[in-house]
PDB file of C-alpha atoms in Angstrom:
ATOM      1  CA  MET A  21      33.965  50.122  -8.809  1.00  0.00           C
ATOM      2  CA  LYS A  22      34.749  46.410  -8.490  1.00  0.00           C
ATOM      3  CA  LYS A  23      33.590  46.474  -4.862  1.00  0.00           C
ATOM      4  CA  VAL A  24      30.257  47.999  -5.903  1.00  0.00           C
ATOM      5  CA  LEU A  25      29.661  45.360  -8.564  1.00  0.00           C
ATOM      6  CA  ILE A  26      30.575  42.548  -6.188  1.00  0.00           C
ATOM      7  CA  LEU A  27      28.170  44.002  -3.616  1.00  0.00           C
ATOM      8  CA  LEU A  28      25.308  44.032  -6.150  1.00  0.00           C
ATOM      9  CA  LEU A  29      25.936  40.393  -6.986  1.00  0.00           C
ATOM     10  CA  LEU A  30      26.117  39.406  -3.318  1.00  0.00           C
ATOM     11  CA  ILE A  31      22.820  41.161  -2.589  1.00  0.00           C
ATOM     12  CA  GLY A  32      21.157  39.125  -5.301  1.00  0.00           C
ATOM     13  CA  LEU A  33      22.593  35.894  -3.933  1.00  0.00           C
ATOM     14  CA  ALA A  34      22.065  36.649  -0.266  1.00  0.00           C
ATOM     15  CA  ILE A  35      19.183  34.212   0.175  1.00  0.00           C
ATOM     16  CA  PRO A  36      19.413  31.478   2.820  1.00  0.00           C
ATOM     17  CA  GLY A  37      20.785  28.284   1.345  1.00  0.00           C
ATOM     18  CA  LYS A  38      17.779  26.197   2.363  1.00  0.00           C
ATOM     19  CA  LEU A  39      15.596  28.174  -0.044  1.00  0.00           C
ATOM     20  CA  PHE A  40      17.374  26.872  -3.109  1.00  0.00           C
ATOM     21  CA  ALA A  41      15.351  23.644  -2.958  1.00  0.00           C
ATOM     22  CA  GLN A  42      12.178  25.494  -3.852  1.00  0.00           C
ATOM     23  CA  GLN A  43      10.037  25.249  -6.986  1.00  0.00           C
ATOM     24  CA  ASN A  44      11.525  26.578 -10.224  1.00  0.00           C
ATOM     25  CA  ARG A  45       9.655  28.341 -12.998  1.00  0.00           C
ATOM     26  CA  PHE A  46      10.784  29.663 -16.388  1.00  0.00           C
ATOM     27  CA  SER A  47       9.440  32.659 -18.282  1.00  0.00           C
ATOM     28  CA  GLY A  48      10.276  35.455 -20.706  1.00  0.00           C
ATOM     29  CA  TRP A  49       9.917  39.207 -20.224  1.00  0.00           C
ATOM     30  CA  ALA A  50      10.097  41.984 -22.829  1.00  0.00           C
ATOM     31  CA  ALA A  51      10.294  45.623 -21.781  1.00  0.00           C
ATOM     32  CA  LEU A  52      10.523  49.170 -23.114  1.00  0.00           C
ATOM     33  CA  PHE A  53      11.726  51.983 -20.823  1.00  0.00           C
ATOM     34  CA  HIS A  54      11.486  55.588 -22.031  1.00  0.00           C
ATOM     35  CA  THR A  55      12.386  58.868 -20.325  1.00  0.00           C
ATOM     36  CA  GLN A  56      11.498  62.262 -21.796  1.00  0.00           C
ATOM     37  CA  LYS A  57      12.684  65.633 -20.440  1.00  0.00           C
ATOM     38  CA  PHE A  58      10.619  68.727 -21.187  1.00  0.00           C
ATOM     39  CA  SER A  59      12.903  71.166 -19.374  1.00  0.00           C
ATOM     40  CA  ASP A  60      15.744  71.188 -16.853  1.00  0.00           C
ATOM     41  CA  LYS A  61      13.242  70.438 -14.079  1.00  0.00           C
ATOM     42  CA  TRP A  62      10.337  68.531 -15.595  1.00  0.00           C
ATOM     43  CA  GLY A  63       9.887  65.383 -17.611  1.00  0.00           C
ATOM     44  CA  MET A  64       8.070  62.063 -17.848  1.00  0.00           C
ATOM     45  CA  SER A  65       8.791  58.359 -17.985  1.00  0.00           C
ATOM     46  CA  PHE A  66       6.945  55.391 -19.385  1.00  0.00           C
ATOM     47  CA  ASP A  67       7.588  51.677 -19.396  1.00  0.00           C
ATOM     48  CA  ALA A  68       5.659  48.811 -20.919  1.00  0.00           C
ATOM     49  CA  GLN A  69       6.360  45.201 -19.983  1.00  0.00           C
ATOM     50  CA  PHE A  70       5.046  41.878 -21.278  1.00  0.00           C
ATOM     51  CA  ARG A  71       5.614  38.726 -19.207  1.00  0.00           C
ATOM     52  CA  SER A  72       4.902  35.124 -20.070  1.00  0.00           C
ATOM     53  CA  ALA A  73       3.568  32.462 -17.723  1.00  0.00           C
ATOM     54  CA  ASN A  74       5.611  29.477 -16.595  1.00  0.00           C
ATOM     55  CA  HIS A  75       7.241  27.642 -19.528  1.00  0.00           C
ATOM     56  CA  TYR A  76       6.146  30.454 -21.883  1.00  0.00           C
ATOM     57  CA  ASP A  77       2.636  28.969 -22.108  1.00  0.00           C
ATOM     58  CA  TYR A  78       0.737  32.251 -22.499  1.00  0.00           C
ATOM     59  CA  LEU A  79       0.961  36.002 -21.865  1.00  0.00           C
ATOM     60  CA  GLN A  80       0.434  36.300 -18.129  1.00  0.00           C
ATOM     61  CA  ASN A  81       1.083  39.982 -17.385  1.00  0.00           C
ATOM     62  CA  VAL A  82       0.928  43.283 -19.236  1.00  0.00           C
ATOM     63  CA  LEU A  83       2.253  46.292 -17.302  1.00  0.00           C
ATOM     64  CA  LEU A  84       1.851  49.943 -18.368  1.00  0.00           C
ATOM     65  CA  ARG A  85       3.498  52.543 -16.120  1.00  0.00           C
ATOM     66  CA  PRO A  86       3.684  56.311 -16.838  1.00  0.00           C
ATOM     67  CA  SER A  87       5.004  58.988 -14.470  1.00  0.00           C
ATOM     68  CA  VAL A  88       5.681  62.708 -14.103  1.00  0.00           C
ATOM     69  CA  ASN A  89       9.269  63.477 -13.094  1.00  0.00           C
ATOM     70  CA  TYR A  90      10.880  66.383 -11.262  1.00  0.00           C
ATOM     71  CA  TYR A  91      14.665  66.799 -11.542  1.00  0.00           C
ATOM     72  CA  PHE A  92      16.501  68.372  -8.625  1.00  0.00           C
ATOM     73  CA  ASP A  93      19.706  68.206 -10.699  1.00  0.00           C
ATOM     74  CA  ASN A  94      21.346  65.811 -13.163  1.00  0.00           C
ATOM     75  CA  ASN A  95      21.750  63.144 -10.458  1.00  0.00           C
ATOM     76  CA  LYS A  96      18.530  63.323  -8.432  1.00  0.00           C
ATOM     77  CA  MET A  97      14.947  62.902  -9.572  1.00  0.00           C
ATOM     78  CA  ALA A  98      11.543  62.394  -7.907  1.00  0.00           C
ATOM     79  CA  ALA A  99       8.509  60.928  -9.650  1.00  0.00           C
ATOM     80  CA  LEU A 100       4.792  60.451  -9.183  1.00  0.00           C
ATOM     81  CA  GLY A 101       3.222  57.751 -11.314  1.00  0.00           C
ATOM     82  CA  TYR A 102       0.430  55.334 -12.082  1.00  0.00           C
ATOM     83  CA  ALA A 103       0.608  51.696 -13.161  1.00  0.00           C
ATOM     84  CA  TYR A 104      -1.895  49.272 -14.647  1.00  0.00           C
ATOM     85  CA  ILE A 105      -1.172  45.542 -14.504  1.00  0.00           C
ATOM     86  CA  SER A 106      -3.282  42.767 -15.964  1.00  0.00           C
ATOM     87  CA  ALA A 107      -2.770  39.303 -14.484  1.00  0.00           C
ATOM     88  CA  ASN A 108      -3.990  36.266 -16.402  1.00  0.00           C
ATOM     89  CA  ASN A 109      -3.694  32.801 -14.877  1.00  0.00           C
ATOM     90  CA  HIS A 110      -4.657  29.242 -15.777  1.00  0.00           C
ATOM     91  CA  LEU A 111      -5.627  27.082 -12.793  1.00  0.00           C
ATOM     92  CA  PRO A 112      -4.721  23.368 -12.553  1.00  0.00           C
ATOM     93  CA  THR A 113      -8.391  22.634 -13.265  1.00  0.00           C
ATOM     94  CA  GLY A 114      -8.058  24.386 -16.611  1.00  0.00           C
ATOM     95  CA  ALA A 115     -10.129  27.386 -15.546  1.00  0.00           C
ATOM     96  CA  LYS A 116      -8.833  30.839 -16.484  1.00  0.00           C
ATOM     97  CA  THR A 117      -8.748  33.811 -14.108  1.00  0.00           C
ATOM     98  CA  PHE A 118      -8.076  37.497 -14.566  1.00  0.00           C
ATOM     99  CA  ARG A 119      -7.173  40.118 -11.956  1.00  0.00           C
ATOM    100  CA  PRO A 120      -6.538  43.806 -12.804  1.00  0.00           C
ATOM    101  CA  GLU A 121      -4.330  45.932 -10.576  1.00  0.00           C
ATOM    102  CA  SER A 122      -3.938  49.713 -10.400  1.00  0.00           C
ATOM    103  CA  ARG A 123      -1.084  51.405  -8.548  1.00  0.00           C
ATOM    104  CA  ILE A 124      -0.189  54.901  -7.503  1.00  0.00           C
ATOM    105  CA  TRP A 125       3.508  55.205  -6.754  1.00  0.00           C
ATOM    106  CA  GLN A 126       6.154  57.680  -5.656  1.00  0.00           C
ATOM    107  CA  GLN A 127       9.892  57.312  -6.043  1.00  0.00           C
ATOM    108  CA  LEU A 128      13.273  58.956  -5.570  1.00  0.00           C
ATOM    109  CA  ILE A 129      16.238  58.201  -7.854  1.00  0.00           C
ATOM    110  CA  ILE A 130      19.854  59.075  -7.086  1.00  0.00           C
ATOM    111  CA  ASN A 131      22.577  58.433  -9.674  1.00  0.00           C
ATOM    112  CA  THR A 132      26.208  58.148  -8.610  1.00  0.00           C
ATOM    113  CA  LYS A 133      29.444  57.704 -10.530  1.00  0.00           C
ATOM    114  CA  ILE A 134      31.438  54.559  -9.814  1.00  0.00           C
ATOM    115  CA  SER A 135      34.072  55.353 -12.469  1.00  0.00           C
ATOM    116  CA  LYS A 136      34.587  57.964 -15.180  1.00  0.00           C
ATOM    117  CA  ALA A 137      31.989  56.350 -17.442  1.00  0.00           C
ATOM    118  CA  ALA A 138      30.109  53.871 -15.224  1.00  0.00           C
ATOM    119  CA  THR A 139      27.042  54.794 -13.153  1.00  0.00           C
ATOM    120  CA  LEU A 140      25.152  53.289 -10.223  1.00  0.00           C
ATOM    121  CA  GLN A 141      21.481  54.144  -9.817  1.00  0.00           C
ATOM    122  CA  HIS A 142      19.632  53.897  -6.496  1.00  0.00           C
ATOM    123  CA  ARG A 143      15.831  53.924  -6.616  1.00  0.00           C
ATOM    124  CA  LEU A 144      13.419  53.914  -3.670  1.00  0.00           C
ATOM    125  CA  ARG A 145       9.742  53.440  -4.550  1.00  0.00           C
ATOM    126  CA  LEU A 146       6.536  53.362  -2.484  1.00  0.00           C
ATOM    127  CA  GLU A 147       3.492  51.744  -4.115  1.00  0.00           C
ATOM    128  CA  GLN A 148      -0.183  51.908  -3.231  1.00  0.00           C
ATOM    129  CA  ARG A 149      -1.706  48.781  -4.774  1.00  0.00           C
ATOM    130  CA  PHE A 150      -5.410  48.481  -5.636  1.00  0.00           C
ATOM    131  CA  LEU A 151      -6.029  44.880  -6.679  1.00  0.00           C
ATOM    132  CA  GLY A 152      -9.346  44.277  -8.393  1.00  0.00           C
ATOM    133  CA  ASN A 153     -11.537  41.207  -8.208  1.00  0.00           C
ATOM    134  CA  THR A 154     -10.425  37.996  -9.827  1.00  0.00           C
ATOM    135  CA  THR A 155     -12.897  36.432 -12.218  1.00  0.00           C
ATOM    136  CA  ASN A 156     -16.248  35.650 -10.532  1.00  0.00           C
ATOM    137  CA  LYS A 157     -15.009  36.623  -7.054  1.00  0.00           C
ATOM    138  CA  THR A 158     -15.255  39.573  -4.688  1.00  0.00           C
ATOM    139  CA  ASP A 159     -11.719  39.614  -3.318  1.00  0.00           C
ATOM    140  CA  HIS A 160     -10.439  43.105  -4.170  1.00  0.00           C
ATOM    141  CA  TYR A 161      -8.041  44.661  -1.650  1.00  0.00           C
ATOM    142  CA  PHE A 162      -5.537  47.463  -0.972  1.00  0.00           C
ATOM    143  CA  ALA A 163      -1.890  47.059   0.054  1.00  0.00           C
ATOM    144  CA  GLN A 164       1.340  49.076   0.152  1.00  0.00           C
ATOM    145  CA  ARG A 165       4.818  47.950  -0.820  1.00  0.00           C
ATOM    146  CA  VAL A 166       8.330  49.458  -0.656  1.00  0.00           C
ATOM    147  CA  ARG A 167      10.913  48.640  -3.333  1.00  0.00           C
ATOM    148  CA  TYR A 168      14.658  49.349  -3.300  1.00  0.00           C
ATOM    149  CA  PHE A 169      16.471  49.007  -6.622  1.00  0.00           C
ATOM    150  CA  ALA A 170      20.169  49.375  -7.514  1.00  0.00           C
ATOM    151  CA  ARG A 171      21.522  49.177 -11.074  1.00  0.00           C
ATOM    152  CA  ALA A 172      25.046  49.550 -12.439  1.00  0.00           C
ATOM    153  CA  VAL A 173      25.853  50.084 -16.112  1.00  0.00           C
ATOM    154  CA  VAL A 174      29.515  49.325 -16.822  1.00  0.00           C
ATOM    155  CA  PRO A 175      31.003  50.043 -20.290  1.00  0.00           C
ATOM    156  CA  LEU A 176      33.307  47.371 -21.675  1.00  0.00           C
ATOM    157  CA  LYS A 177      35.487  49.997 -23.373  1.00  0.00           C
ATOM    158  CA  LYS A 178      37.473  52.636 -21.543  1.00  0.00           C
ATOM    159  CA  ALA A 179      36.125  56.121 -22.203  1.00  0.00           C
ATOM    160  CA  GLU A 180      35.751  59.482 -20.487  1.00  0.00           C
ATOM    161  CA  THR A 181      32.041  59.464 -21.321  1.00  0.00           C
ATOM    162  CA  PHE A 182      29.964  56.492 -22.422  1.00  0.00           C
ATOM    163  CA  THR A 183      28.054  57.345 -25.615  1.00  0.00           C
ATOM    164  CA  LYS A 184      28.350  54.160 -27.678  1.00  0.00           C
ATOM    165  CA  GLY A 185      29.476  50.569 -27.338  1.00  0.00           C
ATOM    166  CA  PRO A 186      28.949  47.349 -25.363  1.00  0.00           C
ATOM    167  CA  PHE A 187      28.235  47.272 -21.647  1.00  0.00           C
ATOM    168  CA  VAL A 188      27.323  45.006 -18.760  1.00  0.00           C
ATOM    169  CA  GLY A 189      24.218  45.741 -16.684  1.00  0.00           C
ATOM    170  CA  LEU A 190      23.909  44.460 -13.113  1.00  0.00           C
ATOM    171  CA  GLN A 191      20.962  45.158 -10.857  1.00  0.00           C
ATOM    172  CA  ASN A 192      19.029  43.955  -7.831  1.00  0.00           C
ATOM    173  CA  GLU A 193      15.648  44.890  -6.390  1.00  0.00           C
ATOM    174  CA  VAL A 194      14.143  43.992  -3.022  1.00  0.00           C
ATOM    175  CA  MET A 195      10.394  44.385  -2.328  1.00  0.00           C
ATOM    176  CA  VAL A 196       8.704  44.346   1.081  1.00  0.00           C
ATOM    177  CA  ASN A 197       5.033  44.631   2.088  1.00  0.00           C
ATOM    178  CA  VAL A 198       4.425  47.474   4.540  1.00  0.00           C
ATOM    179  CA  GLN A 199       0.615  47.423   4.756  1.00  0.00           C
ATOM    180  CA  ASN A 200      -1.931  44.590   4.610  1.00  0.00           C
ATOM    181  CA  ASN A 201       0.615  41.867   3.962  1.00  0.00           C
ATOM    182  CA  HIS A 202      -2.014  39.390   5.203  1.00  0.00           C
ATOM    183  CA  LYS A 203      -3.840  40.154   1.955  1.00  0.00           C
ATOM    184  CA  VAL A 204      -0.746  39.604  -0.197  1.00  0.00           C
ATOM    185  CA  ASN A 205       1.256  36.677   1.180  1.00  0.00           C
ATOM    186  CA  ASN A 206       1.227  36.984   4.996  1.00  0.00           C
ATOM    187  CA  HIS A 207       4.896  38.068   4.945  1.00  0.00           C
ATOM    188  CA  PHE A 208       6.856  41.306   5.232  1.00  0.00           C
ATOM    189  CA  PHE A 209       9.247  40.107   2.517  1.00  0.00           C
ATOM    190  CA  ASP A 210       7.640  39.935  -0.928  1.00  0.00           C
ATOM    191  CA  GLN A 211      10.300  39.197  -3.529  1.00  0.00           C
ATOM    192  CA  ASN A 212      13.863  39.733  -4.762  1.00  0.00           C
ATOM    193  CA  ARG A 213      14.955  40.251  -8.370  1.00  0.00           C
ATOM    194  CA  ALA A 214      18.627  39.809  -9.280  1.00  0.00           C
ATOM    195  CA  TYR A 215      19.602  40.547 -12.881  1.00  0.00           C
ATOM    196  CA  ALA A 216      22.681  40.449 -15.122  1.00  0.00           C
ATOM    197  CA  ALA A 217      22.691  41.521 -18.774  1.00  0.00           C
ATOM    198  CA  VAL A 218      24.867  42.340 -21.745  1.00  0.00           C
ATOM    199  CA  GLY A 219      23.873  45.295 -23.866  1.00  0.00           C
ATOM    200  CA  TYR A 220      24.890  47.765 -26.518  1.00  0.00           C
ATOM    201  CA  ARG A 221      24.519  51.548 -26.456  1.00  0.00           C
ATOM    202  CA  VAL A 222      23.627  52.297 -30.053  1.00  0.00           C
ATOM    203  CA  HIS A 223      23.415  56.021 -29.319  1.00  0.00           C
ATOM    204  CA  LYS A 224      23.886  58.156 -26.235  1.00  0.00           C
ATOM    205  CA  LYS A 225      20.087  58.138 -25.991  1.00  0.00           C
ATOM    206  CA  ALA A 226      19.327  54.464 -26.677  1.00  0.00           C
ATOM    207  CA  ASP A 227      20.379  51.077 -25.229  1.00  0.00           C
ATOM    208  CA  VAL A 228      19.389  47.500 -26.025  1.00  0.00           C
ATOM    209  CA  GLU A 229      20.133  44.574 -23.732  1.00  0.00           C
ATOM    210  CA  VAL A 230      19.411  40.897 -23.081  1.00  0.00           C
ATOM    211  CA  GLY A 231      19.893  39.248 -19.713  1.00  0.00           C
ATOM    212  CA  TYR A 232      18.949  36.725 -17.069  1.00  0.00           C
ATOM    213  CA  LEU A 233      16.725  37.695 -14.132  1.00  0.00           C
ATOM    214  CA  ASN A 234      16.360  35.504 -11.047  1.00  0.00           C
ATOM    215  CA  GLN A 235      13.077  36.305  -9.282  1.00  0.00           C
ATOM    216  CA  PHE A 236      12.619  34.843  -5.798  1.00  0.00           C
ATOM    217  CA  VAL A 237       8.963  35.096  -4.729  1.00  0.00           C
ATOM    218  CA  GLN A 238       7.493  34.598  -1.261  1.00  0.00           C
ATOM    219  CA  GLN A 239       3.971  33.161  -1.300  1.00  0.00           C
ATOM    220  CA  THR A 240       1.482  32.494   1.484  1.00  0.00           C
ATOM    221  CA  ALA A 241       2.392  28.815   1.561  1.00  0.00           C
ATOM    222  CA  GLY A 242       5.828  28.370   0.035  1.00  0.00           C
ATOM    223  CA  THR A 243       8.285  30.093  -2.258  1.00  0.00           C
ATOM    224  CA  TYR A 244       9.555  29.727  -5.802  1.00  0.00           C
ATOM    225  CA  PHE A 245      12.293  30.900  -8.172  1.00  0.00           C
ATOM    226  CA  ASN A 246      11.337  32.301 -11.555  1.00  0.00           C
ATOM    227  CA  HIS A 247      14.168  32.084 -14.110  1.00  0.00           C
ATOM    228  CA  VAL A 248      13.532  34.875 -16.596  1.00  0.00           C
ATOM    229  CA  LEU A 249      15.059  35.633 -19.985  1.00  0.00           C
ATOM    230  CA  GLN A 250      14.574  39.378 -20.449  1.00  0.00           C
ATOM    231  CA  ALA A 251      15.021  41.642 -23.473  1.00  0.00           C
ATOM    232  CA  ALA A 252      14.817  45.399 -22.951  1.00  0.00           C
ATOM    233  CA  ILE A 253      15.116  48.682 -24.835  1.00  0.00           C
ATOM    234  CA  TYR A 254      15.969  51.951 -23.039  1.00  0.00           C
ATOM    235  CA  THR A 255      15.475  55.359 -24.656  1.00  0.00           C
ATOM    236  CA  ARG A 256      16.201  58.840 -23.264  1.00  0.00           C
ATOM    237  CA  PHE A 257      15.238  62.144 -24.865  1.00  0.00           C
TER     238      PHE A 257
END
């Protein structure tokens, strides 16, 4: 288990040293993640996220993302979903812009045990992105992106099964552009999100956590790090 956790941390830090001189930003994210099973095979998921702009100046993004899930067994699940993202920005001139984005996405999740009570989740997601016009412009476009996500939840108390108590959450996600990257940022690599959190399982079906997320973003002309304070609630029924 220790090797797995070390590997997750190394993935998040495996960025060439010269990039650490890039621009730094600071923001806050709040998120709710819910999963609902209707039967042994079928269920749904929904997450809602709210993200501030740099230095917490205003609400920059609202993300709403439902899906239909199919469970092969307790450890493997496929999903088909939709996402809506609103993007608000304030330009240096003071002008405000707005760009809506719709996504259709497909994903496969595989959960593995790394100890008696700790789990490691692998998630592979393909997104079809339909980005609408920004304010007063005709610059809508389509792009596709692949995302690989790994998350470990490690209880801080020894137990055969983890139903209540404190835990540490470690995760990393890598995103790459696989179609029309010239419309996004002119790069195959899009961004990396490394995250570490402390949380508490208040019930076998509910977790709360607070953590730090380091988001490295590749832009058309330059890169930046976004230092994010994130609070999240996870529910499972």
